[in-house]
CSV table of C-alpha atoms and ligand atoms in Angstrom, one decimal:
chain,number,residue,atom,x,y,z
A,1,MET,CA,-22.5,-10.9,-12.6
A,2,ASP,CA,-21.2,-7.9,-11.6
A,3,SER,CA,-22.8,-5.4,-14.1
A,4,GLN,CA,-20.0,-4.0,-14.6
A,5,ILE,CA,-17.4,-6.7,-15.1
A,6,ALA,CA,-17.2,-6.2,-19.0
A,7,GLU,CA,-15.3,-9.1,-20.3
A,8,PRO,CA,-14.9,-9.8,-22.8
A,9,ASP,CA,-15.5,-6.3,-24.7
A,10,ALA,CA,-14.4,-4.8,-21.1
A,11,ALA,CA,-14.0,-1.7,-23.3
A,12,ALA,CA,-16.7,-0.9,-25.8
A,13,ARG,CA,-19.3,-2.3,-22.8
A,14,ILE,CA,-17.5,-0.1,-20.4
A,15,ALA,CA,-17.6,3.3,-23.6
A,16,SER,CA,-21.5,2.2,-23.1
A,17,ILE,CA,-21.9,2.6,-18.9
A,18,PRO,CA,-23.9,5.7,-18.9
A,19,ILE,CA,-20.9,8.3,-16.8
A,20,GLU,CA,-23.9,8.9,-13.6
A,21,GLU,CA,-23.8,5.0,-13.2
A,22,ILE,CA,-19.8,4.6,-13.2
A,23,ASP,CA,-19.7,2.6,-9.6
A,24,VAL,CA,-15.4,2.9,-8.8
A,25,ALA,CA,-15.7,1.5,-5.8
A,26,ARG,CA,-16.9,-2.1,-6.7
A,27,PRO,CA,-13.9,-3.9,-5.5
A,28,SER,CA,-14.6,-6.5,-8.2
A,29,LEU,CA,-13.5,-4.4,-11.1
A,30,PHE,CA,-9.8,-3.9,-9.2
A,31,GLN,CA,-9.5,-8.4,-8.8
A,32,ASN,CA,-10.0,-8.5,-12.8
A,33,ASP,CA,-8.9,-5.2,-13.3
A,34,THR,CA,-10.7,-4.0,-15.8
A,35,ILE,CA,-10.7,-1.3,-13.1
A,36,GLY,CA,-8.0,1.2,-15.2
A,37,LEU,CA,-10.6,2.4,-18.2
A,38,PHE,CA,-13.4,2.8,-16.0
A,39,PHE,CA,-10.5,5.4,-14.6
A,40,ASP,CA,-9.8,6.4,-18.3
A,41,ARG,CA,-13.1,7.3,-19.3
A,42,LEU,CA,-14.1,9.6,-16.3
A,43,ARG,CA,-10.7,11.0,-16.2
A,44,ALA,CA,-11.6,12.1,-20.4
A,45,GLU,CA,-15.5,13.0,-19.4
A,46,GLU,CA,-15.5,13.5,-15.7
A,47,PRO,CA,-12.4,14.1,-13.3
A,48,VAL,CA,-14.6,14.9,-11.2
A,49,HIS,CA,-17.5,12.6,-10.6
A,50,TYR,CA,-20.4,11.8,-8.0
A,51,CYS,CA,-21.2,8.6,-7.1
A,52,ARG,CA,-24.7,8.7,-5.5
A,53,GLU,CA,-25.2,4.5,-5.2
A,54,SER,CA,-23.1,2.1,-3.7
A,55,TYR,CA,-22.4,0.0,-1.4
A,56,VAL,CA,-20.8,2.7,0.6
A,57,GLY,CA,-23.2,5.7,0.1
A,58,PRO,CA,-22.5,7.9,-1.7
A,59,TYR,CA,-18.6,9.3,-2.7
A,60,TRP,CA,-16.8,11.5,-4.7
A,61,SER,CA,-14.0,10.6,-7.2
A,62,ILE,CA,-11.3,13.2,-7.3
A,63,THR,CA,-9.2,11.3,-10.2
A,64,LYS,CA,-6.7,13.5,-12.0
A,65,PHE,CA,-3.7,14.7,-10.3
A,66,ASP,CA,-4.0,17.8,-9.8
A,67,ASP,CA,-7.1,17.5,-7.6
A,68,ILE,CA,-5.8,14.9,-6.0
A,69,MET,CA,-2.9,16.7,-5.1
A,70,ALA,CA,-5.4,20.2,-3.8
A,71,LEU,CA,-7.2,17.8,-1.8
A,72,ASP,CA,-4.4,16.0,0.2
A,73,THR,CA,-2.6,19.1,0.9
A,74,ASN,CA,-6.4,20.8,2.5
A,75,HIS,CA,-6.1,18.5,5.7
A,76,LYS,CA,-8.1,21.5,7.2
A,77,VAL,CA,-11.1,21.5,4.5
A,78,PHE,CA,-10.4,17.3,4.1
A,79,SER,CA,-11.0,15.3,7.0
A,80,SER,CA,-9.0,12.3,8.3
A,81,GLU,CA,-10.7,11.5,11.8
A,82,ALA,CA,-12.1,8.3,11.7
A,83,LYS,CA,-15.2,9.7,13.8
A,84,LEU,CA,-16.3,11.1,10.6
A,85,GLY,CA,-15.1,7.5,7.8
A,86,GLY,CA,-11.8,7.8,8.5
A,87,ILE,CA,-9.5,7.3,5.7
A,88,ALA,CA,-11.2,4.6,3.6
A,89,ILE,CA,-13.9,4.4,1.1
A,90,GLN,CA,-15.2,2.5,2.9
A,91,ASP,CA,-16.2,4.2,6.6
A,92,MET,CA,-14.5,1.7,10.0
A,93,HIS,CA,-17.8,2.9,11.8
A,94,SER,CA,-20.3,1.8,10.1
A,95,VAL,CA,-19.0,-2.1,10.2
A,96,GLU,CA,-19.8,-3.7,13.6
A,97,GLY,CA,-17.8,-5.9,15.6
A,98,ALA,CA,-15.0,-4.3,14.0
A,99,LEU,CA,-11.9,-3.1,16.0
A,100,GLU,CA,-11.5,0.4,16.3
A,101,LEU,CA,-8.0,0.6,17.1
A,102,GLU,CA,-6.5,5.3,17.3
A,103,MET,CA,-4.1,5.7,14.7
A,104,PHE,CA,-2.6,9.2,13.4
A,105,ILE,CA,-3.5,8.0,9.9
A,106,ALA,CA,-6.7,8.1,11.0
A,107,MET,CA,-6.4,11.9,13.5
A,108,ASP,CA,-6.3,15.6,12.3
A,109,PRO,CA,-3.9,17.7,13.5
A,110,PRO,CA,-3.1,18.4,17.2
A,111,LYS,CA,-2.9,14.7,17.5
A,112,HIS,CA,-1.3,13.3,14.3
A,113,ASP,CA,1.6,15.5,13.7
A,114,GLN,CA,2.9,14.5,18.0
A,115,GLN,CA,1.5,10.7,17.0
A,116,ARG,CA,3.9,10.2,14.0
A,117,LYS,CA,6.6,12.1,15.5
A,118,ALA,CA,7.1,10.1,18.5
A,119,VAL,CA,7.2,7.2,15.5
A,120,THR,CA,9.4,8.1,12.9
A,121,PRO,CA,12.8,7.6,14.4
A,122,ALA,CA,12.3,3.9,13.6
A,123,VAL,CA,12.8,4.9,9.2
A,124,ALA,CA,15.3,8.0,9.6
A,125,PRO,CA,18.0,7.5,7.8
A,126,SER,CA,20.4,6.9,10.2
A,127,ASN,CA,18.3,3.2,11.1
A,128,LEU,CA,17.9,2.5,7.1
A,129,GLN,CA,21.5,2.7,7.4
A,130,LEU,CA,21.7,-0.1,9.6
A,131,LEU,CA,19.0,-1.6,8.2
A,132,GLU,CA,20.8,-2.1,5.1
A,133,PRO,CA,23.1,-4.9,5.7
A,134,ILE,CA,20.2,-6.9,7.7
A,135,ILE,CA,18.2,-7.0,5.0
A,136,ARG,CA,20.6,-7.0,1.9
A,137,LYS,CA,21.7,-10.4,3.7
A,138,ARG,CA,18.5,-11.7,4.6
A,139,ALA,CA,17.0,-10.9,1.1
A,140,GLY,CA,19.7,-12.9,0.4
A,141,GLU,CA,19.0,-16.1,2.5
A,142,ILE,CA,15.2,-16.2,0.3
A,143,LEU,CA,16.9,-15.3,-3.5
A,144,ASP,CA,19.5,-18.2,-2.6
A,145,GLU,CA,17.0,-21.0,-1.6
A,146,LEU,CA,15.2,-20.4,-4.5
A,147,PRO,CA,14.4,-23.0,-7.5
A,148,ILE,CA,15.8,-22.5,-10.5
A,149,GLY,CA,13.8,-24.0,-13.9
A,150,GLU,CA,10.6,-24.5,-11.9
A,151,ASP,CA,7.0,-22.8,-11.1
A,152,PHE,CA,6.6,-21.4,-8.3
A,153,ASP,CA,4.0,-18.8,-6.4
A,154,TRP,CA,6.8,-15.8,-6.5
A,155,VAL,CA,3.7,-13.9,-4.4
A,156,ASP,CA,4.9,-16.9,-1.7
A,157,LYS,CA,8.5,-17.4,-1.5
A,158,VAL,CA,9.1,-14.5,-2.1
A,159,ALA,CA,6.7,-11.0,-1.6
A,160,ILE,CA,5.8,-12.2,1.1
A,161,GLU,CA,8.8,-13.3,3.1
A,162,LEU,CA,10.5,-11.3,2.2
A,163,THR,CA,8.2,-8.4,3.7
A,164,THR,CA,7.9,-10.4,6.6
A,165,MET,CA,11.2,-10.7,7.2
A,166,THR,CA,12.6,-6.9,6.8
A,167,LEU,CA,9.6,-6.0,9.4
A,168,ALA,CA,10.1,-9.1,11.5
A,169,THR,CA,13.4,-6.7,12.2
A,170,LEU,CA,12.1,-3.6,12.6
A,171,PHE,CA,10.1,-4.8,15.6
A,172,ASP,CA,12.7,-7.1,16.2
A,173,PHE,CA,10.1,-9.6,15.9
A,174,PRO,CA,10.9,-13.5,17.3
A,175,TRP,CA,12.2,-14.9,14.0
A,176,GLU,CA,10.6,-18.7,13.4
A,177,GLU,CA,7.0,-17.2,14.2
A,178,ARG,CA,6.8,-13.7,11.6
A,179,ARG,CA,5.1,-15.4,9.9
A,180,LYS,CA,2.3,-14.1,12.7
A,181,LEU,CA,3.1,-10.2,11.3
A,182,THR,CA,1.3,-11.4,8.1
A,183,ARG,CA,-1.8,-13.8,8.7
A,184,TRP,CA,-1.7,-10.0,11.3
A,185,SER,CA,-1.9,-7.7,8.4
A,186,ASP,CA,-3.8,-9.3,6.3
A,187,VAL,CA,-6.6,-10.0,8.7
A,188,ALA,CA,-6.8,-6.1,9.9
A,189,THR,CA,-7.6,-5.0,5.7
A,190,ALA,CA,-9.5,-8.1,5.4
A,191,ALA,CA,-13.5,-8.1,4.3
A,192,PRO,CA,-15.1,-11.2,5.2
A,193,GLU,CA,-16.1,-11.7,1.6
A,194,THR,CA,-12.0,-11.9,1.4
A,195,GLY,CA,-12.6,-15.0,2.8
A,196,ILE,CA,-9.0,-14.7,5.1
A,197,VAL,CA,-11.2,-14.1,8.5
A,198,GLU,CA,-14.9,-15.7,8.7
A,199,SER,CA,-16.7,-12.3,10.1
A,200,TYR,CA,-15.8,-8.6,12.0
A,201,GLU,CA,-16.1,-10.3,15.1
A,202,ALA,CA,-13.2,-13.4,14.0
A,203,ARG,CA,-11.8,-11.0,13.2
A,204,ARG,CA,-11.5,-8.0,16.3
A,205,GLU,CA,-10.5,-11.8,18.0
A,206,GLU,CA,-7.6,-12.3,15.8
A,207,LEU,CA,-6.6,-8.4,16.6
A,208,ILE,CA,-6.6,-8.6,20.5
A,209,GLY,CA,-4.3,-12.1,20.5
A,210,CYS,CA,-1.7,-9.5,18.5
A,211,ALA,CA,-2.1,-7.1,21.1
A,212,MET,CA,-1.9,-9.1,23.4
A,213,TYR,CA,1.7,-11.5,21.6
A,214,PHE,CA,3.3,-7.2,22.0
A,215,LYS,CA,2.1,-6.1,24.7
A,216,THR,CA,3.9,-9.3,26.1
A,217,LEU,CA,7.1,-8.3,24.4
A,218,TRP,CA,6.1,-4.0,25.5
A,219,ASP,CA,7.1,-5.2,28.6
A,220,GLU,CA,10.1,-7.8,28.0
A,221,ARG,CA,12.4,-4.4,26.7
A,222,ILE,CA,11.1,-1.6,28.8
A,223,ASN,CA,12.9,-3.9,31.6
A,224,GLU,CA,15.5,-4.0,29.3
A,225,GLU,CA,18.8,-1.6,27.7
A,226,PRO,CA,17.3,0.4,24.6
A,227,LYS,CA,17.5,-1.4,21.9
A,228,ASN,CA,17.9,-0.2,18.5
A,229,ASP,CA,14.1,-2.3,17.2
A,230,LEU,CA,10.0,-0.4,17.1
A,231,ILE,CA,9.5,-1.9,20.0
A,232,SER,CA,12.1,-1.1,22.2
A,233,MET,CA,12.2,2.6,21.1
A,234,MET,CA,8.6,3.2,21.4
A,235,ALA,CA,9.0,1.4,25.1
A,236,HIS,CA,11.2,4.1,25.9
A,237,SER,CA,11.0,7.8,24.2
A,238,PRO,CA,9.9,10.0,26.7
A,239,ALA,CA,7.4,10.9,23.7
A,240,THR,CA,5.7,7.5,23.4
A,241,ARG,CA,6.2,5.8,26.1
A,242,ASP,CA,2.9,6.8,28.0
A,243,MET,CA,0.9,5.6,25.4
A,244,PRO,CA,-2.4,4.3,26.1
A,245,PHE,CA,-2.9,0.3,24.9
A,246,LEU,CA,-5.0,0.7,21.9
A,247,GLU,CA,-3.0,4.1,20.9
A,248,PHE,CA,-0.2,2.6,20.5
A,249,LEU,CA,-1.5,-1.5,19.0
A,250,GLY,CA,-2.9,1.1,16.5
A,251,ASN,CA,-0.1,2.1,15.2
A,252,LEU,CA,1.9,-0.5,15.5
A,253,MET,CA,-1.0,-2.4,13.2
A,254,LEU,CA,-0.5,0.5,11.7
A,255,LEU,CA,3.2,0.0,11.2
A,256,ILE,CA,2.6,-3.7,10.1
A,257,VAL,CA,-0.3,-2.9,8.0
A,258,GLY,CA,1.5,0.5,6.2
A,259,GLY,CA,4.7,-1.6,5.6
A,260,ASN,CA,3.8,-4.7,4.8
A,261,ASP,CA,0.8,-5.1,2.1
A,262,THR,CA,2.6,-2.3,0.2
A,263,THR,CA,5.7,-3.1,0.0
A,264,ARG,CA,4.3,-7.1,-1.0
A,265,ASN,CA,2.2,-6.0,-4.3
A,266,SER,CA,5.2,-3.5,-5.5
A,267,ILE,CA,7.7,-6.1,-5.6
A,268,SER,CA,5.6,-9.3,-6.7
A,269,GLY,CA,4.2,-5.8,-9.1
A,270,GLY,CA,8.1,-5.3,-10.4
A,271,VAL,CA,8.1,-8.3,-12.0
A,272,LEU,CA,4.9,-8.8,-13.8
A,273,ALA,CA,5.5,-5.2,-15.0
A,274,LEU,CA,8.7,-5.8,-16.6
A,275,ASN,CA,8.2,-9.4,-18.2
A,276,GLN,CA,4.9,-7.3,-19.7
A,277,SER,CA,6.7,-4.9,-21.2
A,278,PRO,CA,10.4,-6.8,-21.8
A,279,ASP,CA,12.0,-3.7,-23.6
A,280,GLU,CA,12.3,-2.7,-20.5
A,281,TYR,CA,13.5,-5.6,-18.4
A,282,ALA,CA,16.3,-5.3,-21.4
A,283,LYS,CA,17.7,-2.4,-20.1
A,284,LEU,CA,17.6,-3.8,-17.1
A,285,ASP,CA,19.5,-6.5,-18.1
A,286,ALA,CA,22.7,-4.5,-19.4
A,287,ASP,CA,22.4,-1.7,-17.0
A,288,PRO,CA,21.6,-2.7,-13.3
A,289,SER,CA,22.6,1.2,-11.7
A,290,LEU,CA,18.8,1.6,-13.0
A,291,ILE,CA,17.9,-0.3,-10.0
A,292,SER,CA,17.1,3.1,-7.9
A,293,LYS,CA,15.7,5.4,-10.9
A,294,MET,CA,12.9,2.1,-11.6
A,295,VAL,CA,12.4,1.6,-8.2
A,296,PRO,CA,9.5,4.8,-7.7
A,297,GLU,CA,9.0,4.3,-11.2
A,298,ILE,CA,7.3,0.1,-10.1
A,299,ILE,CA,6.0,1.7,-6.9
A,300,ARG,CA,4.1,4.2,-9.7
A,301,TRP,CA,2.8,1.4,-11.9
A,302,GLN,CA,1.4,-0.8,-8.8
A,303,THR,CA,0.2,2.0,-6.9
A,304,PRO,CA,-0.2,-1.1,-3.5
A,305,LEU,CA,-3.2,1.6,-2.0
A,306,THR,CA,-5.3,2.4,-5.2
A,307,HIS,CA,-7.2,6.0,-2.3
A,308,MET,CA,-7.6,7.6,0.6
A,309,ARG,CA,-10.7,9.1,1.7
A,310,ARG,CA,-11.1,12.6,2.8
A,311,THR,CA,-13.7,13.9,4.4
A,312,ALA,CA,-14.7,17.8,3.6
A,313,LEU,CA,-15.4,19.4,6.9
A,314,GLU,CA,-16.7,22.3,4.2
A,315,ASP,CA,-18.4,23.5,1.2
A,316,TRP,CA,-15.4,23.0,-1.8
A,317,GLU,CA,-15.7,24.1,-5.5
A,318,ILE,CA,-13.4,21.5,-7.3
A,319,GLY,CA,-13.2,21.1,-11.4
A,320,GLY,CA,-16.6,23.0,-11.6
A,321,LYS,CA,-17.6,21.0,-9.2
A,322,GLN,CA,-19.9,21.6,-5.5
A,323,ILE,CA,-18.5,19.4,-2.9
A,324,LYS,CA,-20.3,19.6,0.7
A,325,LYS,CA,-19.6,18.9,4.1
A,326,GLY,CA,-20.1,16.3,5.2
A,327,ASP,CA,-19.4,14.8,1.6
A,328,LYS,CA,-17.1,12.0,1.4
A,329,VAL,CA,-13.7,11.9,-0.6
A,330,VAL,CA,-12.1,10.2,-2.2
A,331,MET,CA,-8.3,10.5,-3.7
A,332,TRP,CA,-7.9,7.7,-6.3
A,333,TYR,CA,-3.7,7.7,-6.4
A,334,LEU,CA,-3.8,5.6,-9.2
A,335,SER,CA,-6.2,7.3,-11.9
A,336,GLY,CA,-4.3,10.4,-10.6
A,337,ASN,CA,-0.7,8.1,-12.0
A,338,ARG,CA,-2.2,7.5,-14.7
A,339,ASP,CA,-3.2,11.2,-16.0
A,340,GLU,CA,-1.2,11.7,-19.1
A,341,SER,CA,-1.6,16.0,-18.4
A,342,ALA,CA,0.8,15.0,-15.1
A,343,ILE,CA,3.2,12.2,-16.4
A,344,GLU,CA,4.1,11.8,-20.1
A,345,ARG,CA,3.5,8.9,-21.1
A,346,ALA,CA,1.4,7.3,-18.1
A,347,ASP,CA,0.3,4.9,-19.3
A,348,GLN,CA,3.8,3.5,-20.1
A,349,PHE,CA,6.5,1.0,-17.5
A,350,ILE,CA,9.5,3.8,-18.3
A,351,ILE,CA,12.6,2.3,-15.4
A,352,ASP,CA,14.8,5.7,-16.8
A,353,ARG,CA,12.0,8.0,-16.4
A,354,LYS,CA,13.3,11.4,-16.0
A,355,ASN,CA,11.4,12.6,-12.2
A,356,PRO,CA,10.1,8.8,-11.3
A,357,ARG,CA,9.7,10.2,-8.4
A,358,HIS,CA,6.8,12.4,-9.5
A,359,HIS,CA,4.1,9.8,-8.7
A,360,LEU,CA,0.7,9.8,-5.5
A,361,SER,CA,1.4,6.2,-4.3
A,362,PHE,CA,3.4,7.7,-0.7
A,363,GLY,CA,0.1,10.5,-1.0
A,364,TYR,CA,0.5,13.9,-0.5
A,365,GLY,CA,0.6,16.4,2.7
A,366,ILE,CA,0.9,15.5,6.5
A,367,HIS,CA,-0.1,12.4,6.5
A,368,ARG,CA,2.6,11.8,3.1
A,369,CYS,CA,3.3,7.6,3.6
A,370,MET,CA,6.3,7.5,6.9
A,371,GLY,CA,8.0,4.2,5.6
A,372,ASN,CA,8.4,5.7,1.9
A,373,ARG,CA,12.5,4.9,1.7
A,374,LEU,CA,12.4,2.3,4.1
A,375,ALA,CA,10.3,0.7,1.2
A,376,GLU,CA,12.7,2.2,-1.2
A,377,LEU,CA,15.5,1.2,-0.1
A,378,GLN,CA,14.1,-2.9,0.3
A,379,LEU,CA,13.2,-2.9,-3.3
A,380,ARG,CA,16.3,-1.6,-4.7
A,381,ILE,CA,18.0,-4.4,-2.3
A,382,ILE,CA,15.8,-6.8,-3.2
A,383,TRP,CA,16.3,-6.1,-7.8
A,384,GLU,CA,19.8,-5.4,-7.0
A,385,GLU,CA,20.7,-8.9,-5.0
A,386,ILE,CA,17.9,-10.6,-7.4
A,387,HIS,CA,19.9,-9.3,-11.0
A,388,LYS,CA,23.6,-11.1,-9.6
A,389,ARG,CA,21.9,-14.4,-9.1
A,390,PHE,CA,18.8,-13.8,-12.1
A,391,SER,CA,18.9,-12.8,-15.2
A,392,ARG,CA,15.4,-13.7,-15.9
A,393,VAL,CA,12.3,-13.7,-13.5
A,394,GLU,CA,10.2,-14.8,-15.6
A,395,VAL,CA,6.1,-15.3,-15.1
A,396,THR,CA,4.9,-18.6,-17.0
A,397,GLY,CA,1.1,-17.6,-15.6
A,398,GLU,CA,-1.8,-15.6,-15.2
A,399,PRO,CA,-1.8,-13.8,-12.9
A,400,GLU,CA,-4.2,-13.5,-9.8
A,401,ARG,CA,-5.2,-10.1,-8.2
A,402,LEU,CA,-6.7,-9.0,-4.4
A,403,PHE,CA,-10.7,-9.0,-4.2
A,404,SER,CA,-10.5,-4.9,-2.4
A,405,ASN,CA,-10.6,-1.3,-3.5
A,406,LEU,CA,-8.1,-0.4,-1.6
A,407,VAL,CA,-5.2,-3.2,-1.5
A,408,ARG,CA,-4.3,-3.7,-5.1
A,409,GLY,CA,-3.0,-6.7,-4.4
A,410,ILE,CA,-1.3,-9.2,-6.4
A,411,THR,CA,-2.4,-13.2,-4.8
A,412,ARG,CA,-0.4,-15.2,-6.7
A,413,LEU,CA,3.0,-15.1,-9.6
A,414,PRO,CA,4.1,-18.0,-11.0
A,415,VAL,CA,7.2,-17.8,-12.4
A,416,ARG,CA,10.4,-19.3,-13.3
A,417,LEU,CA,13.7,-18.5,-13.2
A,418,ARG,CA,16.9,-18.5,-15.4
A,419,ALA,CA,20.1,-18.0,-13.3
A,420,ARG,CA,23.0,-15.5,-14.8
B,1,LIG,C1,1.3,6.2,4.8
B,1,LIG,C2,1.1,4.1,1.2
B,1,LIG,C3,5.5,1.5,2.5
B,1,LIG,C4,3.9,3.6,7.3
B,1,LIG,C5,1.1,6.2,3.7
B,1,LIG,C6,-0.6,6.8,3.0
B,1,LIG,C7,-0.4,5.9,1.1
B,1,LIG,C8,0.8,4.9,1.7
B,1,LIG,C9,-1.0,6.2,0.6
B,1,LIG,C10,-1.3,7.3,3.4
B,1,LIG,C11,-0.8,8.1,2.2
B,1,LIG,C12,-1.6,10.7,2.4
B,1,LIG,O1,-3.0,9.9,3.1
B,1,LIG,O2,-0.7,11.3,2.0
B,1,LIG,C13,2.9,3.1,0.9
B,1,LIG,C14,3.4,2.9,-0.4
B,1,LIG,C15,4.6,1.9,0.6
B,1,LIG,C16,4.1,2.2,1.3
B,1,LIG,C17,2.9,2.4,-1.7
B,1,LIG,C18,5.5,0.9,-0.4
B,1,LIG,C19,5.0,1.0,-1.6
B,1,LIG,C20,5.3,2.0,4.3
B,1,LIG,C21,6.0,1.2,5.1
B,1,LIG,C22,5.7,1.7,6.5
B,1,LIG,C23,4.7,2.6,6.1
B,1,LIG,C24,7.3,0.7,4.6
B,1,LIG,C25,6.4,0.9,7.8
B,1,LIG,C26,7.6,1.7,8.6
B,1,LIG,C27,3.1,3.7,6.8
B,1,LIG,C28,2.5,5.1,7.6
B,1,LIG,C29,1.8,6.4,7.4
B,1,LIG,C30,2.2,5.5,6.0
B,1,LIG,C31,3.0,4.8,9.5
B,1,LIG,C32,1.1,7.4,7.4
B,1,LIG,C33,1.4,8.4,8.0
B,1,LIG,C34,0.1,8.9,8.0
B,1,LIG,O3,-0.7,9.9,8.5
B,1,LIG,O4,1.0,10.5,8.5
B,1,LIG,N1,1.8,4.9,2.9
B,1,LIG,N2,3.1,3.3,2.1
B,1,LIG,N3,4.1,2.5,4.3
B,1,LIG,N4,2.3,5.0,5.8
B,1,LIG,FE1,3.0,4.1,4.1
């Protein structure tokens, strides 16, 4: 058994671990949801913490809100470059057989800025306005199919379906085949330990299959009139139409993964949070106009991406600690989002907070999430449509969580609906 899994007396056992031995990279801590207790300790005792030995090698943890902001906005010192290790705690280039795709989330300026600019129109306010009625119609169709008064899995029937549907709409992806997008998103982030793929080679094969599929769509659309979907937009835009294919694929994967797991887990996380805080659910029931404030609070509470990683390009002092050039530095958004010195009553889910967008879930600085308004739009529509139909989405069993230190995922959530 993992020595840092500390059930049933989690708090007491975690308090007794010598601080220098704490290793928050272990995916099991996220799966058994004891990770918050570790972060509480680090924020209180050693907010900038060095872990000497772990399965991902040595790394720094940054756990306070303001320190994370300082790092995330300092891209000149803290690099996202894939060749230095990229943006996750596990170095991408250390993974045997992994497909190394070019994507702008793992680039520094100037290339990052040029590529980001090329795909930003897909999530511009004017495009979101066009998407809103389509997302609403499809959300309604999914919700209308659900059984009332019977247990079912919210993750599969609603969270995955809704986010996949929005992605399919964004890409104008063949509708009947849209679950391919879910699969590719899962495969792109999966390590073999998760059981989603058998090996890194198997993952590579599947992602090449994804590339070929998108190439066919690209080839069709480049010969048609420009349309409003992402592929057509990229195929026709002077800034992107000549992108090398691996760059096109890398950026597609970024949009698929960025927009899928994150929003999916916010949809499930919101249901769970409301069930764990019945007073908040009662507030929502009485006043659905709170939904637009509740949405960023759900995203803070869930923190769908637990961290982003950077590599130090020079020596740097932070929180009284000396980070050395070349060190791996992890900004734990999940911890910063529970930091009482930056967020009032940070350990509570409160749907009518005064300043609900004051959170770290979308990151900060030049890499701040490009799809943040699209994510919020989807969540707002979904909750509006849920509220019209159901007085309660009641959680009826224990949630199951993903074995991952990056995606804070809920893999199964049994629920029962009460009609309004
Ligand atoms: C970047 C979170 C939804 C596309 C990011 C980053 C985070 C994040 C933490 C990195 C920020 C940084 O390094 O400072 C989330 C969360 C979402 C979400 C929590 C949902 C609740 C979406 C959606 C899209 C998207 C729907 C689809 C368009 C991207 C892209 C980047 C990004 C393209 C790279 C930006 C860059 O490097 O400049 N996201 N995301 N995300 N996200 Fe999201």
